[in-house]
Coordinates of N, CA and C in Angstrom, one line a residue:
M9 N -43.3 -18.1 -4.3 CA -42.8 -18.1 -2.9 C -41.9 -16.9 -2.8
S10 N -42.1 -16.1 -1.7 CA -41.3 -14.8 -1.5 C -39.9 -15.1 -1.1
K11 N -39.0 -14.2 -1.5 CA -37.5 -14.4 -1.1 C -37.4 -14.2 0.4
S12 N -36.4 -15.0 0.9 CA -36.2 -14.9 2.4 C -35.5 -13.6 2.7
R13 N -35.7 -13.1 3.8 CA -35.1 -11.8 4.3 C -34.2 -12.1 5.4
R14 N -33.2 -11.3 5.5 CA -32.2 -11.4 6.6 C -32.9 -11.0 7.9
A15 N -32.8 -11.8 8.9 CA -33.5 -11.6 10.2 C -32.8 -10.4 10.9
E16 N -33.7 -9.6 11.5 CA -33.2 -8.5 12.3 C -32.6 -9.0 13.6
P17 N -31.5 -8.4 14.2 CA -30.9 -8.9 15.4 C -31.9 -8.5 16.6
P18 N -31.7 -9.2 17.7 CA -32.6 -9.0 18.8 C -32.8 -7.5 19.3
A19 N -31.7 -6.8 19.2 CA -31.7 -5.4 19.7 C -32.2 -4.4 18.7
L20 N -32.4 -4.9 17.5 CA -32.9 -4.0 16.4 C -34.1 -4.6 15.8
A21 N -35.2 -4.3 16.4 CA -36.5 -4.8 15.9 C -36.8 -4.2 14.5
A22 N -37.7 -4.8 13.8 CA -38.1 -4.3 12.5 C -38.5 -2.9 12.6
G23 N -38.1 -2.0 11.7 CA -38.5 -0.6 11.7 C -37.5 0.3 12.4
S24 N -36.5 -0.3 13.1 CA -35.4 0.5 13.7 C -34.7 1.3 12.6
A25 N -34.2 2.4 13.0 CA -33.6 3.3 12.0 C -32.2 2.8 11.7
R26 N -31.7 3.1 10.5 CA -30.4 2.7 10.1 C -29.3 3.3 11.0
P27 N -29.4 4.6 11.4 CA -28.4 5.1 12.3 C -28.2 4.3 13.6
Q28 N -29.3 3.7 14.0 CA -29.2 2.9 15.3 C -28.3 1.7 15.0
R29 N -28.5 1.1 13.8 CA -27.6 -0.1 13.5 C -26.1 0.4 13.5
E30 N -25.9 1.5 12.8 CA -24.5 1.9 12.7 C -23.9 2.3 14.1
N31 N -24.8 2.9 15.0 CA -24.3 3.2 16.3 C -24.0 2.0 17.1
S32 N -24.8 0.9 16.9 CA -24.6 -0.3 17.6 C -23.3 -1.0 17.1
R33 N -23.1 -1.0 15.9 CA -21.8 -1.5 15.3 C -20.6 -0.8 15.9
E34 N -20.6 0.5 15.9 CA -19.5 1.3 16.4 C -19.4 1.1 17.9
A35 N -20.5 0.9 18.6 CA -20.4 0.7 20.0 C -19.7 -0.6 20.3
L36 N -19.9 -1.6 19.5 CA -19.2 -2.9 19.7 C -17.7 -2.8 19.5
L37 N -17.3 -2.0 18.4 CA -15.9 -1.8 18.2 C -15.3 -1.0 19.3
D38 N -16.0 0.1 19.7 CA -15.4 0.9 20.8 C -15.3 0.1 22.1
A39 N -16.3 -0.7 22.4 CA -16.2 -1.5 23.6 C -15.1 -2.5 23.6
T40 N -14.8 -3.2 22.4 CA -13.7 -4.1 22.3 C -12.4 -3.4 22.5
S41 N -12.3 -2.2 21.9 CA -11.0 -1.5 22.0 C -10.8 -1.0 23.5
A42 N -11.8 -0.5 24.1 CA -11.7 -0.1 25.5 C -11.3 -1.2 26.4
L43 N -12.0 -2.4 26.3 CA -11.7 -3.5 27.2 C -10.2 -4.0 27.0
M44 N -9.8 -4.0 25.7 CA -8.4 -4.5 25.5 C -7.4 -3.5 26.1
R45 N -7.7 -2.2 26.1 CA -6.8 -1.3 26.7 C -6.8 -1.4 28.2
E46 N -8.0 -1.4 28.8 CA -8.1 -1.4 30.2 C -7.6 -2.7 30.9
L47 N -7.8 -3.9 30.2 CA -7.5 -5.1 30.8 C -6.1 -5.6 30.3
D48 N -5.5 -4.9 29.4 CA -4.2 -5.2 28.8 C -4.1 -6.6 28.3
T49 N -5.2 -7.0 27.5 CA -5.2 -8.3 26.9 C -6.2 -8.2 25.7
I50 N -6.0 -9.1 24.7 CA -6.9 -9.2 23.6 C -7.8 -10.4 23.8
E51 N -7.7 -11.1 24.9 CA -8.6 -12.2 25.2 C -9.9 -11.7 25.9
I52 N -10.8 -11.1 25.1 CA -12.0 -10.6 25.7 C -13.2 -11.4 25.2
G53 N -14.1 -11.7 26.1 CA -15.3 -12.5 25.8 C -16.3 -11.7 25.1
I54 N -17.1 -12.4 24.3 CA -18.2 -11.6 23.5 C -19.3 -11.1 24.4
V55 N -19.5 -11.8 25.5 CA -20.6 -11.4 26.5 C -20.1 -10.1 27.1
D56 N -18.8 -10.0 27.5 CA -18.3 -8.8 28.1 C -18.3 -7.6 27.1
I57 N -18.0 -7.9 25.9 CA -18.0 -6.9 24.8 C -19.4 -6.3 24.7
A58 N -20.3 -7.2 24.5 CA -21.7 -6.8 24.3 C -22.3 -6.0 25.5
Q59 N -21.9 -6.5 26.7 CA -22.4 -5.8 27.9 C -21.8 -4.4 28.0
R60 N -20.5 -4.3 27.6 CA -19.9 -2.9 27.6 C -20.6 -2.0 26.6
A61 N -20.9 -2.6 25.4 CA -21.5 -1.8 24.4 C -23.0 -1.6 24.6
G62 N -23.6 -2.3 25.5 CA -25.0 -2.1 25.8 C -25.9 -2.7 24.8
V63 N -25.5 -3.8 24.2 CA -26.3 -4.5 23.2 C -26.3 -6.0 23.5
N64 N -27.2 -6.7 22.8 CA -27.3 -8.1 22.9 C -26.0 -8.8 22.2
H65 N -25.5 -9.8 22.8 CA -24.3 -10.4 22.2 C -24.5 -11.0 20.8
A66 N -25.8 -11.3 20.5 CA -26.1 -11.8 19.1 C -25.8 -10.7 18.1
M67 N -25.6 -9.5 18.4 CA -25.3 -8.4 17.5 C -23.9 -8.6 16.9
I68 N -23.0 -9.3 17.6 CA -21.7 -9.5 17.1 C -21.8 -10.4 15.9
R69 N -22.5 -11.5 15.9 CA -22.7 -12.3 14.8 C -23.5 -11.6 13.6
Y70 N -24.4 -10.8 14.0 CA -25.2 -10.0 13.0 C -24.3 -9.1 12.2
F71 N -23.5 -8.3 12.9 CA -22.6 -7.3 12.2 C -21.4 -7.9 11.6
F72 N -20.7 -8.8 12.3 CA -19.4 -9.2 12.0 C -19.2 -10.7 11.6
G73 N -20.3 -11.5 11.8 CA -20.2 -12.9 11.5 C -19.7 -13.8 12.7
S74 N -18.7 -13.2 13.4 CA -18.1 -14.0 14.5 C -17.2 -13.0 15.3
K75 N -16.7 -13.5 16.4 CA -15.7 -12.6 17.2 C -14.5 -12.3 16.3
E76 N -14.0 -13.3 15.6 CA -12.9 -13.1 14.7 C -13.2 -12.0 13.7
G77 N -14.4 -12.0 13.1 CA -14.8 -10.9 12.2 C -14.8 -9.5 12.9
L78 N -15.2 -9.5 14.2 CA -15.2 -8.3 14.9 C -13.8 -7.8 15.1
L79 N -12.8 -8.7 15.5 CA -11.5 -8.3 15.7 C -10.8 -7.7 14.4
L80 N -11.1 -8.4 13.3 CA -10.6 -7.9 12.0 C -11.2 -6.5 11.6
A81 N -12.4 -6.3 11.9 CA -13.0 -5.0 11.7 C -12.4 -3.9 12.5
L82 N -12.1 -4.3 13.8 CA -11.5 -3.3 14.7 C -10.1 -3.0 14.2
L83 N -9.3 -4.0 13.8 CA -8.0 -3.8 13.2 C -8.0 -2.9 12.0
D84 N -9.0 -3.2 11.1 CA -9.1 -2.3 9.9 C -9.4 -0.9 10.3
R85 N -10.4 -0.7 11.2 CA -10.7 0.7 11.6 C -9.6 1.4 12.3
D86 N -8.9 0.7 13.2 CA -7.8 1.4 13.9 C -6.7 1.8 12.9
V87 N -6.3 0.9 12.0 CA -5.2 1.2 11.1 C -5.5 2.1 10.0
Y88 N -6.7 2.0 9.4 CA -7.1 2.8 8.3 C -7.1 4.3 8.6
R89 N -7.5 4.6 9.9 CA -7.5 6.0 10.3 C -6.2 6.6 10.2
R90 N -5.1 5.8 10.6 CA -3.8 6.3 10.6 C -3.2 6.3 9.1
I91 N -3.6 5.4 8.3 CA -3.1 5.4 6.9 C -3.6 6.6 6.2
R92 N -4.9 7.0 6.5 CA -5.4 8.2 5.8 C -4.6 9.5 6.1
Q93 N -3.9 9.5 7.3 CA -3.1 10.6 7.7 C -1.8 10.7 6.9
L94 N -1.4 9.6 6.2 CA -0.2 9.6 5.4 C -0.3 10.5 4.2
D95 N -1.5 10.5 3.6 CA -1.7 11.4 2.5 C -1.5 12.8 2.9
R96 N -2.0 13.3 4.0 CA -1.7 14.6 4.5 C -0.2 14.9 4.8
L97 N 0.4 13.9 5.3 CA 1.8 14.0 5.6 C 2.7 14.3 4.3
F98 N 2.3 13.7 3.2 CA 3.1 13.9 2.0 C 2.7 15.1 1.3
R99 N 1.6 15.7 1.7 CA 1.2 17.0 1.1 C 1.8 18.2 1.8
M100 N 2.4 17.9 2.9 CA 3.0 19.0 3.7 C 4.4 19.4 3.0
E101 N 4.6 20.7 3.0 CA 5.8 21.3 2.4 C 6.9 21.4 3.5
V102 N 7.5 20.3 3.8 CA 8.5 20.3 4.9 C 9.7 19.4 4.4
T103 N 10.8 19.6 5.1 CA 12.0 18.8 4.7 C 11.8 17.3 5.1
P104 N 12.6 16.4 4.5 CA 12.5 15.0 4.9 C 12.7 14.8 6.4
T105 N 13.6 15.5 7.0 CA 13.9 15.4 8.4 C 12.6 15.7 9.2
E106 N 11.9 16.8 8.9 CA 10.7 17.2 9.6 C 9.6 16.2 9.3
R107 N 9.5 15.7 8.1 CA 8.5 14.8 7.7 C 8.7 13.5 8.5
M108 N 9.9 13.1 8.7 CA 10.2 11.8 9.4 C 9.8 12.0 10.9
R109 N 10.2 13.2 11.5 CA 9.8 13.5 12.9 C 8.3 13.4 13.1
I110 N 7.5 14.0 12.2 CA 6.1 14.0 12.3 C 5.6 12.5 12.2
H111 N 6.1 11.8 11.2 CA 5.7 10.4 11.0 C 6.0 9.6 12.3
L112 N 7.2 9.7 12.8 CA 7.5 8.9 14.0 C 6.7 9.3 15.2
R113 N 6.4 10.6 15.4 CA 5.5 11.0 16.5 C 4.1 10.4 16.3
G114 N 3.7 10.3 15.0 CA 2.4 9.7 14.8 C 2.3 8.2 15.1
I115 N 3.4 7.5 14.8 CA 3.5 6.1 15.2 C 3.5 5.9 16.7
L116 N 4.2 6.7 17.4 CA 4.2 6.6 18.9 C 2.8 7.0 19.4
D117 N 2.2 7.9 18.9 CA 0.8 8.3 19.3 C -0.1 7.1 19.1
T118 N 0.0 6.4 17.9 CA -0.8 5.3 17.6 C -0.7 4.2 18.6
Y119 N 0.5 3.9 19.0 CA 0.7 2.8 20.0 C 0.3 3.2 21.4
Y120 N 0.3 4.5 21.7 CA -0.2 4.9 23.0 C -1.7 4.7 23.0
E121 N -2.4 5.1 21.9 CA -3.8 5.0 21.8 C -4.3 3.6 21.6
I122 N -3.5 2.7 20.9 CA -3.8 1.4 20.6 C -2.7 0.4 21.1
P123 N -2.5 0.3 22.4 CA -1.4 -0.5 22.9 C -1.5 -2.0 22.5
Y124 N -2.6 -2.5 22.1 CA -2.8 -3.9 21.8 C -2.5 -4.2 20.3
L125 N -2.1 -3.2 19.5 CA -2.1 -3.3 18.1 C -1.2 -4.5 17.6
N126 N 0.0 -4.6 18.0 CA 0.9 -5.7 17.6 C 0.3 -7.0 18.0
R127 N -0.2 -7.1 19.2 CA -0.7 -8.4 19.7 C -1.9 -8.8 18.9
L128 N -2.7 -7.8 18.5 CA -3.9 -8.1 17.7 C -3.5 -8.6 16.3
I129 N -2.5 -7.9 15.7 CA -2.1 -8.3 14.4 C -1.5 -9.8 14.4
Q130 N -0.7 -10.1 15.4 CA -0.2 -11.4 15.5 C -1.3 -12.5 15.6
V131 N -2.3 -12.2 16.4 CA -3.4 -13.2 16.6 C -4.2 -13.3 15.3
M132 N -4.4 -12.2 14.6 CA -5.2 -12.3 13.4 C -4.5 -13.0 12.2
V133 N -3.2 -13.0 12.2 CA -2.5 -13.7 11.1 C -2.1 -15.1 11.5
R134 N -2.1 -15.5 12.8 CA -1.8 -16.8 13.2 C -2.8 -17.8 12.7
E135 N -2.3 -18.8 11.9 CA -3.2 -19.8 11.4 C -4.4 -19.3 10.6
A136 N -4.2 -18.1 10.1 CA -5.3 -17.5 9.3 C -5.3 -18.0 7.9
D137 N -6.4 -17.8 7.2 CA -6.4 -18.2 5.8 C -5.6 -17.1 5.0
P138 N -5.0 -17.6 3.9 CA -4.1 -16.7 3.1 C -4.7 -15.4 2.7
Q139 N -6.0 -15.4 2.4 CA -6.7 -14.1 2.0 C -6.6 -13.1 3.1
R140 N -6.9 -13.5 4.3 CA -6.9 -12.5 5.4 C -5.5 -12.0 5.7
V141 N -4.5 -12.9 5.6 CA -3.1 -12.5 5.8 C -2.7 -11.5 4.8
Q142 N -3.1 -11.8 3.5 CA -2.7 -10.9 2.4 C -3.4 -9.5 2.6
H143 N -4.6 -9.5 3.1 CA -5.4 -8.3 3.3 C -4.6 -7.4 4.4
I144 N -4.3 -8.1 5.5 CA -3.6 -7.3 6.5 C -2.3 -6.8 6.1
A145 N -1.5 -7.6 5.3 CA -0.2 -7.1 4.8 C -0.4 -6.0 3.8
D146 N -1.3 -6.2 2.8 CA -1.4 -5.2 1.7 C -2.1 -3.9 2.1
E147 N -3.1 -4.1 2.9 CA -4.0 -2.9 3.2 C -3.6 -2.2 4.4
L148 N -2.9 -2.8 5.4 CA -2.7 -2.2 6.7 C -1.2 -2.0 7.0
L149 N -0.3 -2.9 6.6 CA 1.1 -2.8 7.0 C 2.0 -2.3 6.0
I150 N 1.8 -2.7 4.7 CA 2.7 -2.3 3.7 C 2.6 -0.8 3.4
P151 N 1.4 -0.1 3.4 CA 1.3 1.3 3.2 C 2.2 2.1 4.2
I152 N 2.2 1.7 5.5 CA 3.0 2.4 6.5 C 4.5 2.2 6.3
A153 N 4.9 0.9 6.0 CA 6.3 0.6 5.8 C 6.8 1.3 4.5
S154 N 5.9 1.4 3.5 CA 6.3 2.0 2.2 C 6.4 3.5 2.4
A155 N 5.6 4.1 3.2 CA 5.6 5.5 3.5 C 6.9 5.9 4.2
Q156 N 7.3 5.1 5.1 CA 8.6 5.3 5.8 C 9.8 5.2 4.9
A157 N 9.7 4.2 4.0 CA 10.8 4.0 3.1 C 10.9 5.1 2.1
R158 N 9.8 5.7 1.7 CA 9.8 6.8 0.8 C 10.4 8.1 1.5
I159 N 10.1 8.3 2.8 CA 10.7 9.4 3.5 C 12.2 9.2 3.6
I160 N 12.7 8.0 3.9 CA 14.1 7.7 4.0 C 14.8 8.0 2.6
A161 N 14.1 7.6 1.5 CA 14.7 7.8 0.2 C 14.8 9.3 -0.1
E162 N 13.8 10.0 0.3 CA 13.8 11.5 0.1 C 14.9 12.1 0.9
G163 N 15.1 11.7 2.1 CA 16.1 12.2 3.0 C 17.5 11.9 2.5
I164 N 17.7 10.7 2.0 CA 19.0 10.3 1.4 C 19.3 11.2 0.2
A165 N 18.3 11.3 -0.7 CA 18.5 12.1 -1.9 C 18.8 13.6 -1.6
A166 N 18.2 14.1 -0.5 CA 18.4 15.5 -0.1 C 19.7 15.7 0.7
G167 N 20.4 14.6 1.0 CA 21.7 14.7 1.8 C 21.4 14.9 3.3
E168 N 20.2 14.6 3.8 CA 19.9 14.7 5.2 C 20.1 13.5 6.0
F169 N 19.9 12.3 5.3 CA 19.9 11.0 6.0 C 21.1 10.2 5.6
R170 N 21.5 9.3 6.5 CA 22.5 8.3 6.1 C 21.8 7.2 5.2
D171 N 22.6 6.4 4.6 CA 22.0 5.4 3.7 C 21.7 4.2 4.6
V172 N 20.5 4.2 5.2 CA 20.1 3.1 6.1 C 19.2 2.2 5.4
D173 N 19.1 1.0 5.9 CA 18.2 0.0 5.4 C 16.7 0.3 5.9
P174 N 15.8 0.6 5.0 CA 14.4 0.9 5.4 C 13.8 -0.2 6.2
K175 N 14.1 -1.4 5.8 CA 13.5 -2.6 6.5 C 13.9 -2.6 8.0
L176 N 15.2 -2.4 8.2 CA 15.7 -2.4 9.6 C 15.2 -1.2 10.4
F177 N 15.1 -0.1 9.8 CA 14.7 1.1 10.5 C 13.2 1.0 10.8
Y178 N 12.4 0.3 10.0 CA 11.0 0.0 10.3 C 10.9 -0.8 11.5
F179 N 11.7 -1.9 11.6 CA 11.6 -2.7 12.8 C 12.1 -2.0 14.1
N180 N 13.1 -1.1 13.9 CA 13.5 -0.2 15.0 C 12.3 0.6 15.5
T181 N 11.6 1.2 14.5 CA 10.5 2.1 14.8 C 9.4 1.4 15.6
I182 N 8.9 0.2 15.0 CA 7.8 -0.5 15.6 C 8.2 -1.1 16.9
G183 N 9.4 -1.6 17.1 CA 9.8 -2.1 18.4 C 9.9 -1.1 19.4
S184 N 10.4 0.1 19.1 CA 10.4 1.2 20.0 C 9.1 1.7 20.4
A185 N 8.2 1.8 19.4 CA 6.8 2.3 19.6 C 6.0 1.4 20.5
D186 N 6.2 0.1 20.3 CA 5.4 -0.9 21.0 C 5.9 -1.1 22.4
G187 N 7.2 -0.9 22.6 CA 7.8 -1.4 23.8 C 7.2 -0.9 25.1
L188 N 7.0 0.4 25.3 CA 6.5 0.9 26.5 C 5.1 0.5 26.8
Y189 N 4.3 0.6 25.7 CA 2.8 0.5 25.9 C 2.3 -0.9 26.1
S190 N 3.1 -1.9 25.6 CA 2.7 -3.3 25.8 C 3.3 -4.0 26.9
N191 N 4.1 -3.2 27.8 CA 4.8 -3.9 28.9 C 4.4 -3.2 30.2
R192 N 3.1 -3.4 30.5 CA 2.6 -2.8 31.8 C 3.3 -3.4 33.0
F193 N 3.6 -4.7 32.9 CA 4.2 -5.4 34.1 C 5.6 -4.8 34.4
T194 N 6.4 -4.7 33.3 CA 7.7 -4.1 33.5 C 7.7 -2.7 34.0
L195 N 6.8 -1.9 33.5 CA 6.6 -0.5 33.9 C 6.2 -0.5 35.3
S196 N 5.3 -1.3 35.8 CA 4.8 -1.3 37.1 C 5.8 -1.9 38.1
A197 N 6.3 -3.2 37.8 CA 7.1 -3.9 38.7 C 8.5 -3.4 38.9
V198 N 9.1 -2.9 37.8 CA 10.5 -2.5 37.8 C 10.7 -1.0 38.0
F199 N 9.7 -0.2 37.5 CA 9.9 1.2 37.6 C 8.9 2.0 38.5
G200 N 8.4 1.3 39.5 CA 7.8 2.1 40.5 C 6.3 2.1 40.6
G201 N 5.6 1.1 40.2 CA 4.2 1.0 40.5 C 3.3 1.7 39.6
I202 N 3.8 2.2 38.4 CA 2.9 2.9 37.5 C 2.1 1.9 36.7
P203 N 0.8 1.9 36.7 CA 0.0 0.8 36.1 C 0.1 0.9 34.6
S204 N 0.2 2.1 34.0 CA 0.3 2.2 32.5 C 0.8 3.6 32.2
A205 N 1.2 3.8 31.0 CA 1.7 5.1 30.6 C 0.6 6.1 30.5
D206 N 0.8 7.2 31.3 CA -0.2 8.3 31.2 C 0.3 9.2 30.1
R207 N -0.5 10.3 29.9 CA -0.2 11.2 28.9 C 1.1 11.9 29.0
A208 N 1.5 12.3 30.3 CA 2.8 12.9 30.5 C 3.9 12.0 30.2
L209 N 3.8 10.8 30.6 CA 4.9 9.8 30.3 C 5.0 9.5 28.8
H210 N 3.8 9.4 28.2 CA 3.8 9.2 26.8 C 4.5 10.3 26.0
E211 N 4.2 11.5 26.4 CA 4.9 12.6 25.7 C 6.4 12.7 25.9
R212 N 6.8 12.3 27.1 CA 8.3 12.3 27.3 C 8.9 11.1 26.5
Y213 N 8.2 10.0 26.5 CA 8.8 8.8 25.8 C 8.7 9.1 24.3
R214 N 7.7 9.7 23.8 CA 7.6 10.0 22.4 C 8.8 10.8 21.9
E215 N 9.0 11.9 22.6 CA 10.1 12.8 22.2 C 11.5 12.1 22.4
H216 N 11.7 11.4 23.4 CA 12.9 10.6 23.6 C 13.1 9.6 22.5
T217 N 12.1 8.9 22.2 CA 12.2 7.8 21.1 C 12.5 8.5 19.7
V218 N 11.7 9.5 19.4 CA 11.9 10.2 18.1 C 13.3 10.7 18.0
E219 N 13.9 11.3 19.0 CA 15.2 11.9 19.0 C 16.2 10.7 18.9
T220 N 16.0 9.6 19.6 CA 16.9 8.5 19.5 C 17.0 7.9 18.1
L221 N 15.8 7.7 17.5 CA 15.7 7.2 16.2 C 16.3 8.1 15.1
M222 N 16.1 9.4 15.3 CA 16.6 10.4 14.3 C 18.1 10.5 14.4
R223 N 18.7 10.3 15.6 CA 20.1 10.4 15.7 C 20.8 9.2 14.9
G224 N 20.1 8.1 14.8 CA 20.7 7.0 14.0 C 20.4 7.2 12.5
L225 N 19.6 8.2 12.1 CA 19.2 8.4 10.7 C 19.9 9.6 10.1
L226 N 20.1 10.7 10.9 CA 20.6 11.9 10.4 C 22.1 11.8 10.1
L227 N 22.6 12.5 9.1 CA 24.0 12.6 8.8 C 24.6 13.5 9.9

């Protein structure tokens, strides 16, 4: 009796090229990200995601197993791209002060591009199995927090930074970075009908936030 073969998804008939599969997978991730940004919610239906991606919704199960698997893959993709940038940051021959400025600007840019990030993390760890929680902590969050703590330690040793608690500074950073981009209602209702932060506002907020955080860090 021959071994059973994995069924091809509806949108990928037998003989379809491998690049087409990869393109469809990326299209689903891109569609999910775009809808979350545009609608300012992470509660997106799989039919809407598939329609935006231009594929059959059965492809979500084919590639990711479930909507939950899709969200975890999106979280991995979004954060891993930023973590890879940390290696380049530590190869730069700059002072701890300048390294921290670059790092903080990068975090603000991340939340501008991915305003749903904190909400997605909270949903993915809520009532999740311990293995997934550990994966998110070890692979996605700890590297960023550890990098920031390393920069602080370098700055203290160089006589550039005050002796601050890296844990508290990390929460200062994430809270400041997330604040503007995840509060469309406040931005619109309180500050004049702006639906979301545009590039110009983001750049002003980024520099304001970086300078505010650095003032609490520098000697």
